[in-house]
mmCIF file of C-alpha atoms in Angstrom:
data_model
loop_
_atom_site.group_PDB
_atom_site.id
_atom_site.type_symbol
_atom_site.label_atom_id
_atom_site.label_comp_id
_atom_site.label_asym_id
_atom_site.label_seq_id
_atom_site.Cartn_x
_atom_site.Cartn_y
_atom_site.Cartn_z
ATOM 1 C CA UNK G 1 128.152 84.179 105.798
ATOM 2 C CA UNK G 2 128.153 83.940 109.545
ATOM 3 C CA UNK G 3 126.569 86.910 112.076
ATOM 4 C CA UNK G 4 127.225 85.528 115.165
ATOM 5 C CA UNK G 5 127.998 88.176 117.435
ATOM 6 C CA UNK G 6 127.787 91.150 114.975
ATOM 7 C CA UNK G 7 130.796 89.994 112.832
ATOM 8 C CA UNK G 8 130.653 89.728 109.003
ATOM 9 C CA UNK G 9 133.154 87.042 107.756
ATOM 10 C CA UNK G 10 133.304 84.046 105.415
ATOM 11 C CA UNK G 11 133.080 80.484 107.580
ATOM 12 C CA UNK G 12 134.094 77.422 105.728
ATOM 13 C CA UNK G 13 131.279 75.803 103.800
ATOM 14 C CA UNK G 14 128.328 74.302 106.094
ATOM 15 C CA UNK G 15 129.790 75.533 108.978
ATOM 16 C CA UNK G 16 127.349 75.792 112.344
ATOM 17 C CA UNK G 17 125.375 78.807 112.075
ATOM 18 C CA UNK G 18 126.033 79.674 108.300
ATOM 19 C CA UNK G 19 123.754 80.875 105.757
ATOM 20 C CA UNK G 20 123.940 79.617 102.436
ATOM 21 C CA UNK G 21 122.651 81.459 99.723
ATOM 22 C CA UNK G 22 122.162 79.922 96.100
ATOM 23 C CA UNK G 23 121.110 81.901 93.494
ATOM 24 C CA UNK G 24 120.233 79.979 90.503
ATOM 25 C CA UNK G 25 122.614 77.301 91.371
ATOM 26 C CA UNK G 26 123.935 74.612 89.048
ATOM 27 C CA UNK G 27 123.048 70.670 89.096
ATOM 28 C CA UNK G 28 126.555 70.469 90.653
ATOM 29 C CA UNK G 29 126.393 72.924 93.617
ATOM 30 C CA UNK G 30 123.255 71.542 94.254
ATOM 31 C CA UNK G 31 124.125 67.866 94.869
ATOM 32 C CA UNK G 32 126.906 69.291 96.877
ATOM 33 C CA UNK G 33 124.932 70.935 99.173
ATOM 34 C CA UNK G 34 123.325 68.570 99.778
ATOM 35 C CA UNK G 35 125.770 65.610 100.695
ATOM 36 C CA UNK G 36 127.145 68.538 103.093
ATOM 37 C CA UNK G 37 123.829 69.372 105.147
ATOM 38 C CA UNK G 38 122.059 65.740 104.573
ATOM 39 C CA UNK G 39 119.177 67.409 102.919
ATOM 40 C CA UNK G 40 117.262 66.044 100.062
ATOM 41 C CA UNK G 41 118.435 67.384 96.693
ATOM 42 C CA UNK G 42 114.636 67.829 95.791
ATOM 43 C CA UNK G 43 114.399 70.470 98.605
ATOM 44 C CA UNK G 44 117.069 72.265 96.471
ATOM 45 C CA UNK G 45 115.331 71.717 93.412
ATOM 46 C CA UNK G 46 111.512 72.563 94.521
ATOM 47 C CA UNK G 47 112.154 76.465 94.766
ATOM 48 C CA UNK G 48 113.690 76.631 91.354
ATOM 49 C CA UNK G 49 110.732 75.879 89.705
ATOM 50 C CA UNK G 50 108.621 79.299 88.687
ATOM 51 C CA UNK G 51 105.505 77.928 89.085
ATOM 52 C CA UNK G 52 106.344 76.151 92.732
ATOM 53 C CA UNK G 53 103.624 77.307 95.356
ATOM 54 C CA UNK G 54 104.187 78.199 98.840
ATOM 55 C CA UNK G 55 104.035 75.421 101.477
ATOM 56 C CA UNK G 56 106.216 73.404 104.318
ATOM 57 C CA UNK G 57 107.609 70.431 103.953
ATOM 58 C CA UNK G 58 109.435 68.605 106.673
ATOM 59 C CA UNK G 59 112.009 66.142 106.718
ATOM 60 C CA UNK G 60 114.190 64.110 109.127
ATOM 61 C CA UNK G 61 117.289 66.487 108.093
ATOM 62 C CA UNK G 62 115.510 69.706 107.971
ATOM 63 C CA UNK G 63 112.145 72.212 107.130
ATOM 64 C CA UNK G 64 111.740 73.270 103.557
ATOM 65 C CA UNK G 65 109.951 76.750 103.681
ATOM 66 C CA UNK G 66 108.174 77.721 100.346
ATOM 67 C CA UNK G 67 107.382 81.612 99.595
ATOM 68 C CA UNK G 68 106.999 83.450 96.710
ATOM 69 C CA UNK G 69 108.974 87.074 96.382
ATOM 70 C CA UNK G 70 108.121 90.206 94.251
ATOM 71 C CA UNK G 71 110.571 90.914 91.804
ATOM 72 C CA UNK G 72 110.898 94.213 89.195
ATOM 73 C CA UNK G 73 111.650 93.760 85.900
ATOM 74 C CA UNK G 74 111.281 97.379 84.024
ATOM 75 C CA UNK G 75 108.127 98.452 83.811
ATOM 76 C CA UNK G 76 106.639 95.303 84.981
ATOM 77 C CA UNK G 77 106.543 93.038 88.445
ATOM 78 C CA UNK G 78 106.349 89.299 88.928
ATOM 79 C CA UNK G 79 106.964 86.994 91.578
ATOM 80 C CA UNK G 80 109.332 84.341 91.528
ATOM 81 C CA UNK G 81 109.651 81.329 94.802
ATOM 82 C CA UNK G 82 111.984 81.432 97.275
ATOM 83 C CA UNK G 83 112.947 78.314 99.240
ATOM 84 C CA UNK G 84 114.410 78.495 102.865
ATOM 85 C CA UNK G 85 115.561 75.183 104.235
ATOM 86 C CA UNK G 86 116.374 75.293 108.587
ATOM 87 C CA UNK G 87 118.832 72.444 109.354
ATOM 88 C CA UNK G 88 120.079 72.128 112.583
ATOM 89 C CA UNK G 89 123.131 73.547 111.805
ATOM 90 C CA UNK G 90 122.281 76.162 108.925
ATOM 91 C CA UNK G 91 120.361 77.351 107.160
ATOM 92 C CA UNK G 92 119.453 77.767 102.722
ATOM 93 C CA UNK G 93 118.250 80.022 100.870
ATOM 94 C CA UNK G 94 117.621 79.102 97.296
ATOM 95 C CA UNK G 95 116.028 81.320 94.598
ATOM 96 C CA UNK G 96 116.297 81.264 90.749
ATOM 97 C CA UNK G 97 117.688 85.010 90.756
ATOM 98 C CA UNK G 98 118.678 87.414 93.096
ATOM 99 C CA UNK G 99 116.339 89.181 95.271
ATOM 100 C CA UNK G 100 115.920 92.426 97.238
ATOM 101 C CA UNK G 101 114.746 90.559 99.672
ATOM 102 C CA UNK G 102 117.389 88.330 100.416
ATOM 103 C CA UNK G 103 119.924 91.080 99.300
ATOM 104 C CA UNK G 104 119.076 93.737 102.290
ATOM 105 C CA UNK G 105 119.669 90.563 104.706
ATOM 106 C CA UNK G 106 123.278 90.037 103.123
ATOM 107 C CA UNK G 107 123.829 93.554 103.136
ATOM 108 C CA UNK G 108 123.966 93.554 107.172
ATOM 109 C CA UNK G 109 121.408 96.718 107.186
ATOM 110 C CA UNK G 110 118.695 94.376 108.963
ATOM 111 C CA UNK G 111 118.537 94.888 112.998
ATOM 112 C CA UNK G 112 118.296 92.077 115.042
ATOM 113 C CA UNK G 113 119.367 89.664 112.102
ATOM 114 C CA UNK G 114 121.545 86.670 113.367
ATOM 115 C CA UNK G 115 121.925 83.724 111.263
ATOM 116 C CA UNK G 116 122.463 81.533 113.947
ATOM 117 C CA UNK G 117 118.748 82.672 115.271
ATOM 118 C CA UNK G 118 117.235 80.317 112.473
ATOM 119 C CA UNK G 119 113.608 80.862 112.673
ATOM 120 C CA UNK G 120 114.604 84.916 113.903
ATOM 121 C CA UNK G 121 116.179 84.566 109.919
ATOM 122 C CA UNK G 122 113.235 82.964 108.441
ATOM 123 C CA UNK G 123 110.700 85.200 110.145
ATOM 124 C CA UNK G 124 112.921 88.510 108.925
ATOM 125 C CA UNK G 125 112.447 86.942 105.433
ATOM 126 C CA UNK G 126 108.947 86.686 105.731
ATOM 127 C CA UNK G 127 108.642 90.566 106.995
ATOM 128 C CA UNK G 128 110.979 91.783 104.462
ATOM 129 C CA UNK G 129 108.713 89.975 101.320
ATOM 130 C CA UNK G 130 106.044 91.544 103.023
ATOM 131 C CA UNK G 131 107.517 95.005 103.107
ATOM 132 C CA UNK G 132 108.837 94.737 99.808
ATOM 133 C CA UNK G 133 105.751 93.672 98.462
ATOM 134 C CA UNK G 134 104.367 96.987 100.311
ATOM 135 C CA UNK G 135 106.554 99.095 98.266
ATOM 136 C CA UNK G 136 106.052 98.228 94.864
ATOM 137 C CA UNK G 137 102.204 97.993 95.363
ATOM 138 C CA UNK G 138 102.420 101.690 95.345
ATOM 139 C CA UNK G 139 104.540 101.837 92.680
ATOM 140 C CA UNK G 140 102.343 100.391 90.792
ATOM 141 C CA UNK G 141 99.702 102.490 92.074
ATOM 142 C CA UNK G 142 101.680 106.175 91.613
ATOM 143 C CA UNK G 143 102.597 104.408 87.943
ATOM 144 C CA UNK G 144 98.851 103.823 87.140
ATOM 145 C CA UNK G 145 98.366 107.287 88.137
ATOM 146 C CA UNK G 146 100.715 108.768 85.822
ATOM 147 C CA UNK G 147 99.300 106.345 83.012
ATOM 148 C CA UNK G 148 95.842 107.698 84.055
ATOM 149 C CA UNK G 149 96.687 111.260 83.455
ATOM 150 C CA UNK G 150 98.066 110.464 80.348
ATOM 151 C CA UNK G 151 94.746 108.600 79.300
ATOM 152 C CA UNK G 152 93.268 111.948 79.793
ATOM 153 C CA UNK G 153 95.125 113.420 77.120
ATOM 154 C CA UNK G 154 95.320 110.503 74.686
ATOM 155 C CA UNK G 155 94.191 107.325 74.256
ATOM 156 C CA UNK G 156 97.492 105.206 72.940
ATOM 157 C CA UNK G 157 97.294 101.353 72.786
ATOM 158 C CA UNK G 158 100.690 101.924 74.666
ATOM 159 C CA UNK G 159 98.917 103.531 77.956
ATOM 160 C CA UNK G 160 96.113 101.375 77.744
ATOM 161 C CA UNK G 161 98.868 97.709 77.513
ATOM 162 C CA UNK G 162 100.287 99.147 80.572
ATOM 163 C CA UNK G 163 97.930 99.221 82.279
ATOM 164 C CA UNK G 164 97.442 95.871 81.595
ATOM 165 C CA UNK G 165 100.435 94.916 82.439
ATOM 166 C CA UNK G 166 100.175 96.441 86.031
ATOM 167 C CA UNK G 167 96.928 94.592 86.716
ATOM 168 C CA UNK G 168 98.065 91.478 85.798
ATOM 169 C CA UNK G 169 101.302 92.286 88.318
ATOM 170 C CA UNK G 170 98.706 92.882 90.762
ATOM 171 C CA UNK G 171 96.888 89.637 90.407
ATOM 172 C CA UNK G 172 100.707 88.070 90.706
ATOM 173 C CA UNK G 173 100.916 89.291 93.744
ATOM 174 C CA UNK G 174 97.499 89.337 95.564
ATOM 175 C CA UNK G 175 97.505 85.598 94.595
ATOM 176 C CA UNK G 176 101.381 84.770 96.328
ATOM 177 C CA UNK G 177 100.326 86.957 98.953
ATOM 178 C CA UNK G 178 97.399 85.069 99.823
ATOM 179 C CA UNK G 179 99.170 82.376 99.646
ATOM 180 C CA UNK G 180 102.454 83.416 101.822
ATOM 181 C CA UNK G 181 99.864 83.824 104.423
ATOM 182 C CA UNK G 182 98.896 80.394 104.409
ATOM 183 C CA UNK G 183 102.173 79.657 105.145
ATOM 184 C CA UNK G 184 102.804 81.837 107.908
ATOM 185 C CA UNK G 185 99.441 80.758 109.426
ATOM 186 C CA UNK G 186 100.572 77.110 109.533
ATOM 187 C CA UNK G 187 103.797 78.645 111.315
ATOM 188 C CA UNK G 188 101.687 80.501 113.831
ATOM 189 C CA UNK G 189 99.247 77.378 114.498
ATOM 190 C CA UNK G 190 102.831 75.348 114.963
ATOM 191 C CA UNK G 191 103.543 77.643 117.831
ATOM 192 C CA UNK G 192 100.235 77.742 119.387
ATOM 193 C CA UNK G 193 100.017 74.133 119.421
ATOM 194 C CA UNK G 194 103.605 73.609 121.028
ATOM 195 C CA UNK G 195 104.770 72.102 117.964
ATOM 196 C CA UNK G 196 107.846 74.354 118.061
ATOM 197 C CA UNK G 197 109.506 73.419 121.393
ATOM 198 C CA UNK G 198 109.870 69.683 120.830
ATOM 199 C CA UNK G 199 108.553 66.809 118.068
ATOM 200 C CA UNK G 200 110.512 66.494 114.772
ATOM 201 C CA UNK G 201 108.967 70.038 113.592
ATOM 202 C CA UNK G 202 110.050 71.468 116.875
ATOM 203 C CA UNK G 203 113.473 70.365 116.061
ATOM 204 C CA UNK G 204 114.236 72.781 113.416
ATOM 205 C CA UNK G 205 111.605 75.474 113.920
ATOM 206 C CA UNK G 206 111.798 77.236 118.024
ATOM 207 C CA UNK G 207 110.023 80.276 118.576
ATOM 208 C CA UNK G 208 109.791 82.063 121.407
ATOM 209 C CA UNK G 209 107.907 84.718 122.664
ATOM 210 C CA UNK G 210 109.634 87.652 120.940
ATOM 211 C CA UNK G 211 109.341 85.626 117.802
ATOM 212 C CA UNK G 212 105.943 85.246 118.202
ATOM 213 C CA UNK G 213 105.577 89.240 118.057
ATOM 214 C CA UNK G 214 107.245 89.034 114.924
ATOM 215 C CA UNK G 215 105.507 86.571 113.361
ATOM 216 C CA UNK G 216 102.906 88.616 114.130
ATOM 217 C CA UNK G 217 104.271 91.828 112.703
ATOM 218 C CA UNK G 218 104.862 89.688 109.923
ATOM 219 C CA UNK G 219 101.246 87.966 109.402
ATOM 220 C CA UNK G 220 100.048 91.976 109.951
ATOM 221 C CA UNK G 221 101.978 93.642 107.485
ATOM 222 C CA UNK G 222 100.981 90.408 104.792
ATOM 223 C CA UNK G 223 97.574 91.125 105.796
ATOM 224 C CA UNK G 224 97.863 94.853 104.956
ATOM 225 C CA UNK G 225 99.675 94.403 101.430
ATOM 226 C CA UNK G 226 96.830 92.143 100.744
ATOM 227 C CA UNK G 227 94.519 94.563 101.134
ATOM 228 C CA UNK G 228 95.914 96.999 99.168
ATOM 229 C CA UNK G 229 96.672 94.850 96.252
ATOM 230 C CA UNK G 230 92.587 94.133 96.855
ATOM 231 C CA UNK G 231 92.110 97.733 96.607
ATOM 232 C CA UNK G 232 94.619 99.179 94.072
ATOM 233 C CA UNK G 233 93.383 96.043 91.663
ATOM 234 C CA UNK G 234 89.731 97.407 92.296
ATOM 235 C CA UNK G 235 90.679 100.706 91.572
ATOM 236 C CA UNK G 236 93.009 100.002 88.214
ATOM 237 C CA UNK G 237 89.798 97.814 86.836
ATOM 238 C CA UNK G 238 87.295 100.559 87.544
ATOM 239 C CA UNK G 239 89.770 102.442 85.389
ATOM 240 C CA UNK G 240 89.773 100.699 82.822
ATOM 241 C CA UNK G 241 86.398 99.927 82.374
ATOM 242 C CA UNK G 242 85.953 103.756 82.605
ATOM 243 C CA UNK G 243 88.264 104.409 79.802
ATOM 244 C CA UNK G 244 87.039 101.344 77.633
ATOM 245 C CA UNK G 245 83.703 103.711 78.034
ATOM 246 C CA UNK G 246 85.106 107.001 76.930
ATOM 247 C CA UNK G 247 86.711 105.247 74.078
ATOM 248 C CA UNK G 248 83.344 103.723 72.962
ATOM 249 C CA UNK G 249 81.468 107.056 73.441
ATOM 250 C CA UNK G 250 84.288 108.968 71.980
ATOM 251 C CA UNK G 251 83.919 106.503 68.519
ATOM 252 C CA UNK G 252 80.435 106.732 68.685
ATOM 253 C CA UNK G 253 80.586 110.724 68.678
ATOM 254 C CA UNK G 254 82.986 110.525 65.918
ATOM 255 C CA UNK G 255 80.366 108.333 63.938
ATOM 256 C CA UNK G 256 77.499 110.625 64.636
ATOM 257 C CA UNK G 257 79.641 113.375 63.128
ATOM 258 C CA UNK G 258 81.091 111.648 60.228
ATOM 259 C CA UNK G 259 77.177 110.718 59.226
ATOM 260 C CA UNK G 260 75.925 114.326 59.585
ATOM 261 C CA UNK G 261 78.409 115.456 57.745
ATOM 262 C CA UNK G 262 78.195 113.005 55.061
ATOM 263 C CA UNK G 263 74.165 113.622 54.718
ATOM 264 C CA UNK G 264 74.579 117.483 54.595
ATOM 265 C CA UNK G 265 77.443 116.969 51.734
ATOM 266 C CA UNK G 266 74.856 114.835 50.239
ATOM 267 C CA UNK G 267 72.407 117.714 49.669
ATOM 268 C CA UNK G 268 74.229 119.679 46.919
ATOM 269 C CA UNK G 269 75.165 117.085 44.803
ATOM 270 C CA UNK G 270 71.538 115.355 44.972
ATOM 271 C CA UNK G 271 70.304 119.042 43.962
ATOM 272 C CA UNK G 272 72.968 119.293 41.249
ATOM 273 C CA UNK G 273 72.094 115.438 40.159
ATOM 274 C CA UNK G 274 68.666 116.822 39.201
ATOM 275 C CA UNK G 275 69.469 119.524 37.165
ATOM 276 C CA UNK G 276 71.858 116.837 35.209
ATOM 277 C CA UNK G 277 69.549 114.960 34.291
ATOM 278 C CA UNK G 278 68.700 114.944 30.116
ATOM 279 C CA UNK G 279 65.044 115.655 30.760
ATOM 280 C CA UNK G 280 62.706 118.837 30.911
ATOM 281 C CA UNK G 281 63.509 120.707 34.194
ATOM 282 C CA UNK G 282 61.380 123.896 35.309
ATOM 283 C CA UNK G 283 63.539 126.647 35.034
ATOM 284 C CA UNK G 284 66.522 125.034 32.894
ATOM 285 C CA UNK G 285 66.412 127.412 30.354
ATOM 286 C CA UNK G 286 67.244 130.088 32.684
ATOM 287 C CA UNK G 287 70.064 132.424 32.984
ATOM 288 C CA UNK G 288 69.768 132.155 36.252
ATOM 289 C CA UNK G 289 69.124 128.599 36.464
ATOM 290 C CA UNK G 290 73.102 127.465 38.372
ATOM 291 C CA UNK G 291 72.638 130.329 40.857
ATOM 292 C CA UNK G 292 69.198 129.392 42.245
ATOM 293 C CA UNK G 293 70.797 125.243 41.873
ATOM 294 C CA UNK G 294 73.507 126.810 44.391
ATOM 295 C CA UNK G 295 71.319 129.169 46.624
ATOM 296 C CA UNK G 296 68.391 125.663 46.763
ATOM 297 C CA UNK G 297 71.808 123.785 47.607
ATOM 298 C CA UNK G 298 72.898 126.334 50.385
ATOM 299 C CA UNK G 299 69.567 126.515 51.722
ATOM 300 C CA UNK G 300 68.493 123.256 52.190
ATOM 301 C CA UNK G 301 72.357 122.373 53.566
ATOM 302 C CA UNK G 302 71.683 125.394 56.390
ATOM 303 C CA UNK G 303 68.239 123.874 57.518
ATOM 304 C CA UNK G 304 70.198 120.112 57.629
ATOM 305 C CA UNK G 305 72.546 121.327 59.905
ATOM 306 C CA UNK G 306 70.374 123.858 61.752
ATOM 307 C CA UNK G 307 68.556 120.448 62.574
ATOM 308 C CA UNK G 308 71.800 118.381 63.449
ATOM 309 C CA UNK G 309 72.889 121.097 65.651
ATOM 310 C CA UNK G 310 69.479 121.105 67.608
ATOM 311 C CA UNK G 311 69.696 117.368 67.950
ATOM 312 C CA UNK G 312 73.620 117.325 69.287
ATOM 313 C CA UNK G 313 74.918 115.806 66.199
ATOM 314 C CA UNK G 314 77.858 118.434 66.301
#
């Protein structure tokens, strides 16, 4: 798709100024992307791997740029990389599946978005991760709150797994975040260095000074969702240490009880034992003799637990 002075159409395959999005793309459509823009076929390949970290890598036919993008899936959140590759002529996107990132940028909601503006499109990529990483760091943190409240009430394995789950999607993305900032750090040292007004990086990569405020916006906003992924992770451990806590005292309450009880129940029948015994017993041949076993029984079972009580076993 081509934005070149605010019009939405489809241009013919590599055609100056396009954008070329791949989603998951075959062997095929790979290889022929490739013999179209000149680019290596592993700079089409790098991005689908899941584990592929962020980086640049430069070439004589283009700039492969490396991220990694949060991605929903349920209840959960991952990251996945996303490659963008600057030619001189166009620029490629290429992600194993579809994005909201890339998605509002095709949707022709983003201001300012031209794809012929090639590092203007890479650094509106780089603000919208950011931003979208924003976002569903406080999801997670309004879901952990719900979860928390739930906790309060009952102590599931379910609530407790996800939980889990959320912290480990918070370690996803504090780690690609930290990581996408590398990257845009090595973009900001390329413009302070002049790198991106001539050379073979300056070829593919020309900021100017407006850019420059956005790749600051950009570094900014990484910076903050950083933070809060620093702070929301903080927060969901101290949770769940907590809880692992309550859970231990509550057990531990429940075995205090469970003994008390036992040892009081223990007091009639060692009375009663006694008094079944096939030997001489004072009192035995007494008419009397079960209703004083019972009232001994009662009495000595009242003290017991007049004594738990006292101590907090109850």
């Amino acid at each position: 798709m081509s934005t070149e002075d605010g019009l939405r159409e489809q241009p013919p395959v590599l055609a100056k100024g396009s954008w070329i999005y791949l989603i998951a793309p075959t062997k095929e459509e790979m290889q022929e992307v490739s013999r179209g823009s000149g680019i290596p076929l592993d700079f089409l390949e790098y991005p689908l791997d899941e584990e592929e970290i962020p980086r640049i890598e430069f070439d004589d036919s283009g700039v492969l740029v490396i991220i990694r993008v949060p991605v929903a899936r349920g209840s959960t959140y991952d990251t996945v990389p996303l490659g963008i590759i600057i030619t001189e002529d166009v620029v490629i996107t290429v992600c194993p599946e579809d994005n909201p990132v890339i998605s509002e940028l095709g949707s022709g909601r983003a201001k300012g978005f031209y794809t012929f503006k090639r590092t203007r499109f890479l650094l509106h990529i780089l603000f919208n991760a950011s931003v979208l990483y924003l976002r569903y760091l406080r999801q997670i943190d309004r879901k952990s709150e719900g979860i928390r409240i739930m906790l309060e009430h009952s102590t599931r394995n379910k609530e407790l797994m996800d939980l889990l789950d959320l912290g480990k999607s918070l370690v996803y993305f504090t780690a690609s975040l930290r990581s996408n900032e590398i990257v845009m750090e090595k973009i900001l040292k390329l413009y302070l260095s002049g790198r991106t007004g001539g050379g073979e990086e300056g070829r593919f990569i020309k900021m100017y000074e407006e850019d420059r405020e956005l790749l600051e916006d950009v570094i900014t906003e990484n910076k903050q969702a950083i933070e809060m992924g620093d702070i929301y992770t903080s927060i969901l451990n101290s949770t769940m240490d907590a809880f692992a806590s309550v859970i231990s005292n509550n057990l531990n309450i429940v075995m205090k009880f469970l003994t008390a009880v036992t040892i009081i129940l223990m007091i009639p029948t060692t009375v009663a034992s006694f008094y079944g015994m096939n030997v001489l017993l004072p009192g035995q041949s007494s008419p009397y003799a079960f209703t004083g076993t019972l009232l001994v029984s009662a009495l000595f079972s009242i003290a017991v637990t007049i004594l738990f009580r006292r101590r907090h076993m109850f």
